[in-house]
CSV table of C-alpha atoms and ligand atoms in Angstrom, one decimal:
chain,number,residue,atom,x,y,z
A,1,UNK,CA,-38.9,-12.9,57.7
A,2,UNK,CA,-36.2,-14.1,55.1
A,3,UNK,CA,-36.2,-18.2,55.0
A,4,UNK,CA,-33.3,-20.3,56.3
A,5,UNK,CA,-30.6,-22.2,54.7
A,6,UNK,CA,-30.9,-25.7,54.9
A,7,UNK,CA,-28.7,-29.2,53.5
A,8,UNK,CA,-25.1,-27.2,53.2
A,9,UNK,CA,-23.2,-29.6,51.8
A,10,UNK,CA,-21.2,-31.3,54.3
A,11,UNK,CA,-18.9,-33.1,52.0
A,12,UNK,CA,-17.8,-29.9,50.7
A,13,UNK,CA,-15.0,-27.5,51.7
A,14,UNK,CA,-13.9,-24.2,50.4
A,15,UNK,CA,-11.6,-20.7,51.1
A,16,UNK,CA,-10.7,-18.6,48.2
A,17,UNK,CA,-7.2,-18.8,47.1
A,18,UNK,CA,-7.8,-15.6,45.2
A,19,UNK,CA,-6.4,-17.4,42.0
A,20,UNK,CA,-8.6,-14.3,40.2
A,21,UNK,CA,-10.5,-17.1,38.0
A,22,UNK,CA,-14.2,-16.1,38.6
A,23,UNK,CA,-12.8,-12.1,38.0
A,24,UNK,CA,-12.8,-13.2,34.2
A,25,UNK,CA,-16.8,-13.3,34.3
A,26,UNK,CA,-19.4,-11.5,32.9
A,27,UNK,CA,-20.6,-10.0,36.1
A,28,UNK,CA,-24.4,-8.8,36.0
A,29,UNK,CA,-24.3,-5.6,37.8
A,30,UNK,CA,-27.2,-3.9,38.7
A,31,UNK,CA,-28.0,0.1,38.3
A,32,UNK,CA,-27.9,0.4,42.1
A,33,UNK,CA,-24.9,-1.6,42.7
A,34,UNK,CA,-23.5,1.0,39.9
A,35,UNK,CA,-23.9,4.0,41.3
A,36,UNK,CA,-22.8,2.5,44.6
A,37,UNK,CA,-19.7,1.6,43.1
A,38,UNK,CA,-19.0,5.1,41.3
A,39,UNK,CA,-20.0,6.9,44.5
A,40,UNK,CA,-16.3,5.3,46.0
A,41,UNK,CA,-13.1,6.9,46.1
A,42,UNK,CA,-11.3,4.9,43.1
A,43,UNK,CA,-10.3,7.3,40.4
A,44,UNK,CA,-7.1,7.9,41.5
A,45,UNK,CA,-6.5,4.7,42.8
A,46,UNK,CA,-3.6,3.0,40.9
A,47,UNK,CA,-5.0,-0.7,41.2
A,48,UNK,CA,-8.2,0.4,39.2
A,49,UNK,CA,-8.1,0.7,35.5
A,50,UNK,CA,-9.1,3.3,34.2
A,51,UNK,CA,-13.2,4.2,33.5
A,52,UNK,CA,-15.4,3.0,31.9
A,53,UNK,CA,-15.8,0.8,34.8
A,54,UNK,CA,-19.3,-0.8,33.5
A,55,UNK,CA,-20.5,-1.4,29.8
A,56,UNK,CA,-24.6,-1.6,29.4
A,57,UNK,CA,-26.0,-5.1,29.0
A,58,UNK,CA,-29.3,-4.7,29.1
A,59,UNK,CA,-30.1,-0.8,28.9
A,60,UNK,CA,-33.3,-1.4,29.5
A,61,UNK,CA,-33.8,-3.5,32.4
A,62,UNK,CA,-30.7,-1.4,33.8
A,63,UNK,CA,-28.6,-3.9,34.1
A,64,UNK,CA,-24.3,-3.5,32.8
A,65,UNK,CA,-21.6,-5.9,33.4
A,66,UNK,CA,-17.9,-4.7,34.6
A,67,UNK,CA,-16.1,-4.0,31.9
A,68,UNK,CA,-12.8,-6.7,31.5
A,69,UNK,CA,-8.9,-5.2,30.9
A,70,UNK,CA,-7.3,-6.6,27.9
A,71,UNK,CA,-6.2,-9.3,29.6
A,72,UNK,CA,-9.8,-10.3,30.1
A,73,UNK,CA,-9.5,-9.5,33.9
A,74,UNK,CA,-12.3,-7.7,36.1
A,75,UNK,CA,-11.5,-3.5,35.7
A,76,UNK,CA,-11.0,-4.1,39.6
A,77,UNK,CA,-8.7,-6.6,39.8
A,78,UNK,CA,-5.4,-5.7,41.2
A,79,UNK,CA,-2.1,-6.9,40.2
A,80,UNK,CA,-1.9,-9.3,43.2
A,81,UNK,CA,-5.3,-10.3,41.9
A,82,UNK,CA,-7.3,-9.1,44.7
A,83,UNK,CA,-10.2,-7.6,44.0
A,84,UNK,CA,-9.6,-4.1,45.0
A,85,UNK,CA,-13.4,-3.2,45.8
A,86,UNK,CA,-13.0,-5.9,48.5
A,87,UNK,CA,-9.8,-4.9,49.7
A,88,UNK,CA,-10.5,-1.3,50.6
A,89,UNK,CA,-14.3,-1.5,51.3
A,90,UNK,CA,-15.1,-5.0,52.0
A,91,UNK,CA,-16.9,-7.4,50.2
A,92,UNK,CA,-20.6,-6.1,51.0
A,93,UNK,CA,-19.2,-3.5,48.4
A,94,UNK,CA,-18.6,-5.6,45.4
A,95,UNK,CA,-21.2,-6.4,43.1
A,96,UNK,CA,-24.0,-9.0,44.8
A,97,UNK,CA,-23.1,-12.0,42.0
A,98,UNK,CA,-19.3,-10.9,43.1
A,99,UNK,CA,-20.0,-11.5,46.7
A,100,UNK,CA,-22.0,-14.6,46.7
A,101,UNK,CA,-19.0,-16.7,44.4
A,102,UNK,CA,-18.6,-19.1,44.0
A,103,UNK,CA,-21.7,-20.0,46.5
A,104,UNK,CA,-25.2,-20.8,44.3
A,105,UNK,CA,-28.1,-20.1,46.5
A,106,UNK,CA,-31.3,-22.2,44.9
A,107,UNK,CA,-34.9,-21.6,46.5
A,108,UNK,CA,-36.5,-24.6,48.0
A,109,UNK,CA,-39.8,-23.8,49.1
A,110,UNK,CA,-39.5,-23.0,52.7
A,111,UNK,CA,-35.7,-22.5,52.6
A,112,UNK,CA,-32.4,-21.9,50.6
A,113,UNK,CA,-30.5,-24.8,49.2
A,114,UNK,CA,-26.6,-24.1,48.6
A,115,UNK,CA,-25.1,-25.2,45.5
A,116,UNK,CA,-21.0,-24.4,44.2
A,117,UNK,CA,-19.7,-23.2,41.1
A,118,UNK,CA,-16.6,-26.2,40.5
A,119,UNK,CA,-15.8,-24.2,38.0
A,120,UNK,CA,-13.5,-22.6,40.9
A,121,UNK,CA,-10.4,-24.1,41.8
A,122,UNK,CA,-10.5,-24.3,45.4
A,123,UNK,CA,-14.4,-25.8,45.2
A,124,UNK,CA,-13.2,-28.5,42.7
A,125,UNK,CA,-10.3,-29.2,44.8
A,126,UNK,CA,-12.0,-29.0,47.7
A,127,UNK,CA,-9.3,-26.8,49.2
A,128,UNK,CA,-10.1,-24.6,52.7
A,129,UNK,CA,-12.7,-25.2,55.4
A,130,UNK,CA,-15.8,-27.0,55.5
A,131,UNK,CA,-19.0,-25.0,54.0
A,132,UNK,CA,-20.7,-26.3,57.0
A,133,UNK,CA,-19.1,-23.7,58.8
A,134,UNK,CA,-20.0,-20.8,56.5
A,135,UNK,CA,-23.6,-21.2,57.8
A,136,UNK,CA,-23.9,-18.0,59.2
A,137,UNK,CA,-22.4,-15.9,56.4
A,138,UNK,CA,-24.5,-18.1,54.0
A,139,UNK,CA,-28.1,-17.1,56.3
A,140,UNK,CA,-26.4,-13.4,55.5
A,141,UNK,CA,-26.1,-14.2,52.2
A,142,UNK,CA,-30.0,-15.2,51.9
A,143,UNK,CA,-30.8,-12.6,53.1
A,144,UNK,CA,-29.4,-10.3,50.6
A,145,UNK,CA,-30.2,-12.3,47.9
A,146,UNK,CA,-33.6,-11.5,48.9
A,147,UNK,CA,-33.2,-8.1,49.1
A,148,UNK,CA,-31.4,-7.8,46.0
A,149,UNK,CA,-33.9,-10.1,43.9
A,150,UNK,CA,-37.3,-8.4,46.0
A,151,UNK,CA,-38.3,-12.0,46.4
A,152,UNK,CA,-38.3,-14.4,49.1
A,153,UNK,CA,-37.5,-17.8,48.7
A,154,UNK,CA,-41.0,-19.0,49.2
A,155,UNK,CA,-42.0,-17.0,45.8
A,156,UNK,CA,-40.3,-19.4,43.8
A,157,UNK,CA,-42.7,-22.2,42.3
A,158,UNK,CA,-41.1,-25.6,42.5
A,159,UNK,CA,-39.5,-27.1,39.0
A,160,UNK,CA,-41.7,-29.6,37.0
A,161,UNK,CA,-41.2,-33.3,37.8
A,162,UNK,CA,-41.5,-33.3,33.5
A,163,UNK,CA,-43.6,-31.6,31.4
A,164,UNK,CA,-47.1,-31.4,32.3
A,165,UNK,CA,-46.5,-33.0,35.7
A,166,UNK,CA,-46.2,-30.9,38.9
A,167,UNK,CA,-45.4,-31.4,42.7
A,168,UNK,CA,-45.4,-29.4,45.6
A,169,UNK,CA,-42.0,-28.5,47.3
A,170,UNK,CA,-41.9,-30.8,49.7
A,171,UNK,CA,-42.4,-33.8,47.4
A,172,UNK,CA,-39.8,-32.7,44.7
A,173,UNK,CA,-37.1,-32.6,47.7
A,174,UNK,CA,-38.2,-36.2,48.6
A,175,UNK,CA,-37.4,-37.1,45.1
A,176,UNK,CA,-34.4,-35.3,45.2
A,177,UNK,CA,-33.5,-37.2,48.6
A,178,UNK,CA,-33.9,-40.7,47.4
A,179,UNK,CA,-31.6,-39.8,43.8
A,180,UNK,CA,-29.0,-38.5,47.0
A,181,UNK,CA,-29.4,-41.7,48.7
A,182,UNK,CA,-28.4,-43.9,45.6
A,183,UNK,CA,-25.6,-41.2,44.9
A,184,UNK,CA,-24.1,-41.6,48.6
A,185,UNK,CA,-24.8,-45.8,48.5
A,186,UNK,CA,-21.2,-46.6,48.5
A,187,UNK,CA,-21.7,-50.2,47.9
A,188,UNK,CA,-21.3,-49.4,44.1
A,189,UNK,CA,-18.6,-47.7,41.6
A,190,UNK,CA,-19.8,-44.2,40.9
A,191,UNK,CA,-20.6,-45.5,37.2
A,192,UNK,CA,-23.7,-47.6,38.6
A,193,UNK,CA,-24.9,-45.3,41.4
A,194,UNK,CA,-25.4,-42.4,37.8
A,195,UNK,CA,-26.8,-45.7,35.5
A,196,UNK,CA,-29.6,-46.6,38.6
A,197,UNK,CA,-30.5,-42.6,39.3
A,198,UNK,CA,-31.3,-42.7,35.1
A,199,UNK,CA,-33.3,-45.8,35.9
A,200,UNK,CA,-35.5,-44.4,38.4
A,201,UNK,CA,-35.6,-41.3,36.6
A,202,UNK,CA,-37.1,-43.1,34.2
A,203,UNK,CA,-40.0,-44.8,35.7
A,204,UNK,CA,-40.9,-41.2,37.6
A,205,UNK,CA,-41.2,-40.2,33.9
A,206,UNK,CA,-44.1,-42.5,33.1
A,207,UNK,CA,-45.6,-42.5,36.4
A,208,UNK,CA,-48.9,-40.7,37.4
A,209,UNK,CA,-47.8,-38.7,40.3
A,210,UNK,CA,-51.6,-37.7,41.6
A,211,UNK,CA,-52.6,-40.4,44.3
A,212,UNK,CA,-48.8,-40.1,45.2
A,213,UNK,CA,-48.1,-37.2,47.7
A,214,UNK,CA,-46.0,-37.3,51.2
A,215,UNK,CA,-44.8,-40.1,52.3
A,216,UNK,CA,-46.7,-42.7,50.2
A,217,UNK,CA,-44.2,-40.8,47.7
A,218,UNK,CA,-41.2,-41.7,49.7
A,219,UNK,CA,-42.6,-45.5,50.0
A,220,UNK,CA,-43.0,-45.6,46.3
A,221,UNK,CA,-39.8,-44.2,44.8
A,222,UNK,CA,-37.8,-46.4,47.4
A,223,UNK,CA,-39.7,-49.5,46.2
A,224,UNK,CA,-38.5,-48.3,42.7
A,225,UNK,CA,-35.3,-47.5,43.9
A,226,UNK,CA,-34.7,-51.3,44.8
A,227,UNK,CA,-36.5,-52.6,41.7
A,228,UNK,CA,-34.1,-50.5,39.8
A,229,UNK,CA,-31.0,-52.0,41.6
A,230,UNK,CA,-32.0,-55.3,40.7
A,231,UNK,CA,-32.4,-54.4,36.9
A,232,UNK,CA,-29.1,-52.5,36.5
A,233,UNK,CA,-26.2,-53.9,35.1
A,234,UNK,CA,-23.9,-54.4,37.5
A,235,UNK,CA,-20.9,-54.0,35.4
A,236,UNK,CA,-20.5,-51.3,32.7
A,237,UNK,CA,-19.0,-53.6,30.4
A,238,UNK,CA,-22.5,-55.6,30.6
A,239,UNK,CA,-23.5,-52.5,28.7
A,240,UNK,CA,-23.4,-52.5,24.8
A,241,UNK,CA,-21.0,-48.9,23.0
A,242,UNK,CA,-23.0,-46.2,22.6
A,243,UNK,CA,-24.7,-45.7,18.9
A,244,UNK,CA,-22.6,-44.1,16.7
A,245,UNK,CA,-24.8,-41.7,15.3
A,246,UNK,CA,-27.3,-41.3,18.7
A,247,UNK,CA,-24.4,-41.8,21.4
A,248,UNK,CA,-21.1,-41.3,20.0
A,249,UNK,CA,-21.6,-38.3,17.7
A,250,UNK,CA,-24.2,-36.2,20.0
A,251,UNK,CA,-21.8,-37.1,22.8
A,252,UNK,CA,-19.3,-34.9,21.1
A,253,UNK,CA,-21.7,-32.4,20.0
A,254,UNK,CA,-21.9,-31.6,23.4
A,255,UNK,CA,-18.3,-32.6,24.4
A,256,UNK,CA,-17.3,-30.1,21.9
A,257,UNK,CA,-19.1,-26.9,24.2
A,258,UNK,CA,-18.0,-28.2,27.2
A,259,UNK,CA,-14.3,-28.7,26.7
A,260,UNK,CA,-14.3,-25.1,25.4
A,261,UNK,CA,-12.1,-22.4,27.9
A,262,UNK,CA,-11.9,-19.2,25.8
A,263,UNK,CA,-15.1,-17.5,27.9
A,264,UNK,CA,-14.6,-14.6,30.5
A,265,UNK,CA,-11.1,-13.8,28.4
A,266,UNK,CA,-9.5,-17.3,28.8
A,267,UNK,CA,-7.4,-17.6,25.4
A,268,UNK,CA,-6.9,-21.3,24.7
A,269,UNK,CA,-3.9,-22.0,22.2
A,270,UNK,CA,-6.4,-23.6,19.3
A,271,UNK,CA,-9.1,-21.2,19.1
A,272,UNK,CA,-9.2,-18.2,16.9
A,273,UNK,CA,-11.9,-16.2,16.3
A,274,UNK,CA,-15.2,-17.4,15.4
A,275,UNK,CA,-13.8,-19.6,12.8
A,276,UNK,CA,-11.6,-21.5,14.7
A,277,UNK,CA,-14.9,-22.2,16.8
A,278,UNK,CA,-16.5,-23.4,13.7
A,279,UNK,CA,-13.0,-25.6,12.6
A,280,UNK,CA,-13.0,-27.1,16.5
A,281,UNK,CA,-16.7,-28.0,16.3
A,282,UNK,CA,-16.4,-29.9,13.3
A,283,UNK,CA,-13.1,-31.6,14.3
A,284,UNK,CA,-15.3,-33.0,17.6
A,285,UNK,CA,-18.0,-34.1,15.4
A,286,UNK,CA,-16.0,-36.2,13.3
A,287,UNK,CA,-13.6,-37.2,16.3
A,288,UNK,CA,-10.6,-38.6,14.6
A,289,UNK,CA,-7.1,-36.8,14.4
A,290,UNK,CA,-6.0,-33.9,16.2
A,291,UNK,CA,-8.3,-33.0,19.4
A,292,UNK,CA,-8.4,-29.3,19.0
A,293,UNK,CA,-7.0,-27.0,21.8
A,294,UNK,CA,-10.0,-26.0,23.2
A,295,UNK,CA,-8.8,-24.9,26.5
A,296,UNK,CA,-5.4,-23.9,27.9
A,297,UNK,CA,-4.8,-27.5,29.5
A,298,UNK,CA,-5.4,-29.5,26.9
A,299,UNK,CA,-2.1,-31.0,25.2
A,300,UNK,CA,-1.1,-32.8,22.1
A,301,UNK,CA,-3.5,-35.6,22.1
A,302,UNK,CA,-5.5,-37.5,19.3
A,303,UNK,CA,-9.7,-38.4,19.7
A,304,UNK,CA,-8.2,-42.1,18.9
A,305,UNK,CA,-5.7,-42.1,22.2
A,306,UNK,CA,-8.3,-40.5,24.2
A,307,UNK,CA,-10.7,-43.3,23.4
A,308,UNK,CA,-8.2,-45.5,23.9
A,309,UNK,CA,-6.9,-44.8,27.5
A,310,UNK,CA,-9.5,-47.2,29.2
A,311,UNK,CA,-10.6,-46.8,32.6
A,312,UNK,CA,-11.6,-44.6,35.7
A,313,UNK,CA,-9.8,-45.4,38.6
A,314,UNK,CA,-11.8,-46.1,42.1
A,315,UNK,CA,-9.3,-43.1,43.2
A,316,UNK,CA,-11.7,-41.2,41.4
A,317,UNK,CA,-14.7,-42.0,42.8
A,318,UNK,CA,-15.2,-39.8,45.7
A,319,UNK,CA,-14.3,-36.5,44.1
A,320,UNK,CA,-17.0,-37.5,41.6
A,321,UNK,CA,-19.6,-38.5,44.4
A,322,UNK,CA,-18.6,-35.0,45.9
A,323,UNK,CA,-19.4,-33.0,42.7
A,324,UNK,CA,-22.6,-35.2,41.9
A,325,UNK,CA,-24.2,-34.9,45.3
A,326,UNK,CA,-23.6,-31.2,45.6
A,327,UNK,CA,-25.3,-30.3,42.6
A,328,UNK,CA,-28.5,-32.5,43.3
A,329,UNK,CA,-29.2,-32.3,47.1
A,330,UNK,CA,-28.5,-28.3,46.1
A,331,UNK,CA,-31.6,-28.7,43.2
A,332,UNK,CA,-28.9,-26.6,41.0
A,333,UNK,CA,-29.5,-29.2,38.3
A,334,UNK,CA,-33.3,-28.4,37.6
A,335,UNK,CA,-35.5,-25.4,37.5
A,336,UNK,CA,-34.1,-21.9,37.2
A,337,UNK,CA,-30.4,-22.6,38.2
A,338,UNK,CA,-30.3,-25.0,34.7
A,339,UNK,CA,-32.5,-23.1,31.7
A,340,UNK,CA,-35.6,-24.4,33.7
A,341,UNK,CA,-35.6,-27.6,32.8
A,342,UNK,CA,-38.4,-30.3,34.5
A,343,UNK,CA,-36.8,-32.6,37.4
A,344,UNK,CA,-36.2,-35.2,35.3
A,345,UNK,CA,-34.4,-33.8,31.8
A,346,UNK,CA,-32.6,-31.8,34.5
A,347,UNK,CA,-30.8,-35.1,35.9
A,348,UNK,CA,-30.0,-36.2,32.8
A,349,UNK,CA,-28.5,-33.0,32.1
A,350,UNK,CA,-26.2,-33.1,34.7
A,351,UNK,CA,-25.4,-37.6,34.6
A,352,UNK,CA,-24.1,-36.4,30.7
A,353,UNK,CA,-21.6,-34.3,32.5
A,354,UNK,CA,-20.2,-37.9,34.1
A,355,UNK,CA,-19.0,-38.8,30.5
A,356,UNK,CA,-17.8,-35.5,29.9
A,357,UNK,CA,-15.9,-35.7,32.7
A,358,UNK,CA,-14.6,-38.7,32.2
A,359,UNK,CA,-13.4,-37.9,28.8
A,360,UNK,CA,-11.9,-34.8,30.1
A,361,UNK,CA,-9.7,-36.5,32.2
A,362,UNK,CA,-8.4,-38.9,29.6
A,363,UNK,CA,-7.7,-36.4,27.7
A,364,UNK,CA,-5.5,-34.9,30.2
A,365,UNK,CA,-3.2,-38.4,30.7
A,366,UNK,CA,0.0,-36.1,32.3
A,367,UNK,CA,-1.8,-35.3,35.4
A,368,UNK,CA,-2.8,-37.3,38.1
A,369,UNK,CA,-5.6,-39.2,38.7
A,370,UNK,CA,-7.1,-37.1,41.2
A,371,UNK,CA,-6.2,-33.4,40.2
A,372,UNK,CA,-6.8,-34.3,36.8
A,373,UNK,CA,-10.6,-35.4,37.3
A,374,UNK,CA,-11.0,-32.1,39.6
A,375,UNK,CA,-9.5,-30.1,36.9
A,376,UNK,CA,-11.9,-31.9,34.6
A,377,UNK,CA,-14.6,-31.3,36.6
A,378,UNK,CA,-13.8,-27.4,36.8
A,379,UNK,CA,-13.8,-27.1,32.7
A,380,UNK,CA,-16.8,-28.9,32.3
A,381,UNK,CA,-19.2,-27.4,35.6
A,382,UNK,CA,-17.8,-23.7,33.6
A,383,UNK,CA,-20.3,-24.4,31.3
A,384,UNK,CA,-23.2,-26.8,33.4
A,385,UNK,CA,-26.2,-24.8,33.5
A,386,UNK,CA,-24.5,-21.3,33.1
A,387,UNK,CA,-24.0,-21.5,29.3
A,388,UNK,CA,-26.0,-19.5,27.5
A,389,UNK,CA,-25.5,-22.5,24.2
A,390,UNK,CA,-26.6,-25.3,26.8
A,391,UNK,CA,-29.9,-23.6,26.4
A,392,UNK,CA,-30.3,-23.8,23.0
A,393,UNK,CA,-33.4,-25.8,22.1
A,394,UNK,CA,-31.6,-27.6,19.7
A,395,UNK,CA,-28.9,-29.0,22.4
A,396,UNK,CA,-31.5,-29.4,24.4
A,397,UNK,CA,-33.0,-31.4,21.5
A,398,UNK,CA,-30.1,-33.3,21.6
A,399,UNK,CA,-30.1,-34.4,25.3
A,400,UNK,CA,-33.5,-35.8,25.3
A,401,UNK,CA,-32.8,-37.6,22.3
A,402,UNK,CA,-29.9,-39.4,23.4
A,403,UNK,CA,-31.7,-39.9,27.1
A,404,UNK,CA,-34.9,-41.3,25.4
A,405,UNK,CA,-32.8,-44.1,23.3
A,406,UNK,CA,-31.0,-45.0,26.3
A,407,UNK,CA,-27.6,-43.5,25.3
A,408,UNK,CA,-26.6,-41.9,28.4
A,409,UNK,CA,-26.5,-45.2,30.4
A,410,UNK,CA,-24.3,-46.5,28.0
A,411,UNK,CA,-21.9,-43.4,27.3
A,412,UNK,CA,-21.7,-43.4,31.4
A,413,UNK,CA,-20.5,-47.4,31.5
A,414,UNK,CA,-18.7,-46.7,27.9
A,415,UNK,CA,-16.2,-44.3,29.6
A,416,UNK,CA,-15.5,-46.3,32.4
A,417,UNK,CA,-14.3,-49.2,31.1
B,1,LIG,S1,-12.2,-18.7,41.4
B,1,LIG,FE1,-12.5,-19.3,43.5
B,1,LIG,S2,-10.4,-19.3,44.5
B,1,LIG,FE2,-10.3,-18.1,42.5
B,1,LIG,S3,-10.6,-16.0,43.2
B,1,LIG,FE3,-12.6,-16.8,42.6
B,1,LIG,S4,-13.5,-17.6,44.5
B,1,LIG,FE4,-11.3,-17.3,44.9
C-alpha cells in the first residue's frame, strides 16, 4: 500500500513550456530503464542522435546518464525540443528522474511531500495550472517512485532537528508548520518573516527536545515564535552590515557557486575552462571591478554598482514567499533532498539563498522587477541542494560559520535596504 501525497503546494502553478532547459541535465538512468529504452524503435529515427545513447556513471551500481549532443542537449531531444521518448511512447517511457521534472517528491513519514525544481522556467514563473490539480498524476507518481526506489515512503527516517537531537515524523512537520506560518504571516516584508524563522531556528538549537513531543511541541515553538517577533528588528536597517571577513567575503564565496550557469552544457560568455572558474572565483572573493560572466544573463555590471542598487521592491515579495514556502512546507531544504543536513543548518541553508537572490536580481538591473527576481530565483535554486560543491564540507563549513556569528540575519536585512 504506497503512501499518499499530502500539502501540494497550493500557491504554486505549473505546465511545461517545453523550453528543453531540464534536457541539459545529467539524468541518472538506471540499467533497467536502459534496456527499456534500447528495446524501442529509435535507430532509424531522424530526431535521435546517433548511439551511444547512455555513457556509464557508476558501472558498478549500474547506473549511466544520457549522453548530451554537442550542444549540451539530451541525445533525445528533438529539434522542436520535445523530447522524442515522450512524443512517440509517452512519458512513462522516459527515464523516471525525466518523468517526475521538475516535481521533487520528499518522504514525510506517513506520506509524500511535493517540492519544485525553480530552476525551471515555468515553476519560477509560475506559468500553467495550479499543482493542486496534478494530484492525481502526483499519487501516480509516488507510486512509481516507490517502485523505482524499492522503498516506501515510510522507510525513510525523519532528518535530525541538529546533530545529536532527533524527533519523530510527526513532530519535525510541526516544526516545519510553525517556520510556514511565520513565512505566510503577511503582516511583515519578506526580509523579517526569513530574520524571525533564523530566530526561532535558533532557540530550537539550544533547546532539549525530550519532554517536548505532540502538541506540548506546537504550544512551545508558538510561544517562541511570538517571543521571537518581539525581539526582531523590525526594520532591516536596524541591523548592522554584515562582517567583512565572516559576512561579506563568505557571502561571495558562496555567491560565486550559485551565480554560476555553465552546468548541463549551458556556456556562459565568461567562463572558460577550468581556469576561467578559478579567475571567476577569485574575482567574487575580492568583489571589486568587473563581476565575471558567470551565466548567460548576466551583463556588463561592476560588484560596486551591484552593491550599490539599494532596495527590494514589495513587488517582490510574493514571488519570494512562493519560492520560500514551497521549499519548506515540501521538507526539500533538510534531510536527503539537501546533502542531509539536520532541520535546522538546513534552514539556514536555504534563508542564504534570500541574499543570493537578492543580489542576483541587482545584478540584473535591465529586467523587471518581477521577472528578474523569478529569473534570479531559477539561477540560484539550479544549484540549491542539487550541487554536488554545496556539499562540500568546507562550504558547509562556511554556512555554519556565518549562521553561528549571526551573519545571515544581517546579509538578509543588508540586501534589502
Ligand atoms: S525546464 Fe520546465 S518548462 Fe522547460 S522543458 Fe523542462 S519541465 Fe518543461
Amino acid at each position: 500500500m504506497s503512501s499518499p501525497v499530502k500539502n501540494l503546494p497550493v500557491m504554486q502553478n505549473w505546465d511545461c513550456h517545453a523550453c528543453g532547459d531540464c534536457c541539459r541535465i545529467d539524468a541518472v538512468v538506471t540499467d533497467q530503464e536502459k534496456l527499456r529504452i534500447e528495446a524501442l524503435d529509435l535507430a532509424t529515427d531522424p530526431e535521435v542522435a546517433p548511439k551511444p545513447w547512455f555513457t556509464p556513471a557508476n558501472r558498478g551500481a549500474g547506473t549511466w546518464t544520457l549522453t548530451h549532443r554537442p550542444d549540451g542537449g539530451c541525445v533525445f531531444l528533438t529539434s522542436a525540443n520535445r523530447c522524442r521518448l515522450h512524443e512517440r511512447f509517452g512519458g512513462e517511457v522516459k527515464p523516471f528522474v525525466c518523468h517526475l521534472f521538475p516535481f521533487v517528491l520528499i518522504p514525510a513519514g506517513n506520506h509524500w511531500r511535493v517540492g519544485m525544481r525553480f530552476s525551471c522556467p515555468s515553476v519560477a514563473a509560475n506559468r500553467g495550472r495550479p499543482v493542486a490539480e496534478a494530484e492525481k498524476d502526483l499519487a501516480r507518481l509516488s507510486r512509481l517512485l516507490e517502485q523505482h526506489v524499492g522503498r516506501s515512503a515510510e522507510s525513510a527516517p525523519p532528518p535530525l532537528m541538529r546533530a545529536g537531537q532527533s524527533l519523530s515524523w510527526p513532530d519535525i512537520c510541526r516544526v516545519v508548520q510553525v517556520f510556514v506560518e511565520i513565512l505566510e504571516d503577511r503582516g511583515d516584508r519578506m526580509e523579517r518573516r526569513l530574520r524571525k524563522c533564523l530566530a526561532v531556528a535558533r532557540v530550537c538549537d539550544k533547546t532539549r527536545f525530550e519532554d517536548l513531543r505532540g502538541e506540548r511541541l506546537t504550544k512551545y515553538l508558538r510561544a517562541v515564535r511570538s517571543a521571537m517577533d518581539a525581539e526582531t528588528p523590525r526594520e532591516a536597517a536596524d541591523l548592522p552590515p554584515p562582517d567583512r571577513l565572516f559576512g561579506a567575503i563568505l557571502f561571495r564565496v558562496i555567491l560565486a557557486i550559485f551565480a554560476r550557469r555553465d552546468r548541463h552544457g549551458h556556456r556562459p560568455s565568461g567562463l572558460r575552462g577550468r581556469l576561467g572558474r578559478v579567475v571567476a572565483g577569485w574575482r567574487f572573493l575580492r568583489g571589486r571591478g568587473r563581476v565575471p560572466r558567470v551565466n548567460e544573463f548576466l551583463s556588463e555590471t561592476r560588484f560596486e554598482d551591484v552593491e550599490q542598487r539599494g532596495g527590494a521592491p514589495l513587488e517582490m515579495d510574493e514571488t519570494l514567499e512562493r519560492y520560500f514556502v514551497v521549499k519548506l512546507n515540501s521538507l526539500q531544504f533538510c534531510g536527503p533532498a539537501n546533502f542531509d543536513l539536520p532541520l535546522c543548518a538546513g534552514l539556514e541553508s536555504l534563508i542564504l539563498t534570500f541574499p543570493m537572490i537578492l543580489w542576483m536580481r541587482r545584478a540584473l538591473p535591465e529586467m523587471p522587477v518581477v521577472a528578474g527576481t523569478q529569473l534570479a530565483i531559477q539561477l540560484v535554486d539550479d544549484h540549491f541542494g542539487g550541487d554536488p560543491m554545496l556539499g562540500f564540507p568546507h562550504i558547509q563549513y562556511l554556512l555554519s560559520t556565518m549562521a553561528q556569528r549571526g551573519e545571515l540575519e544581517k546579509l538578509v536585512a543588508w540586501y534589502c535596504r
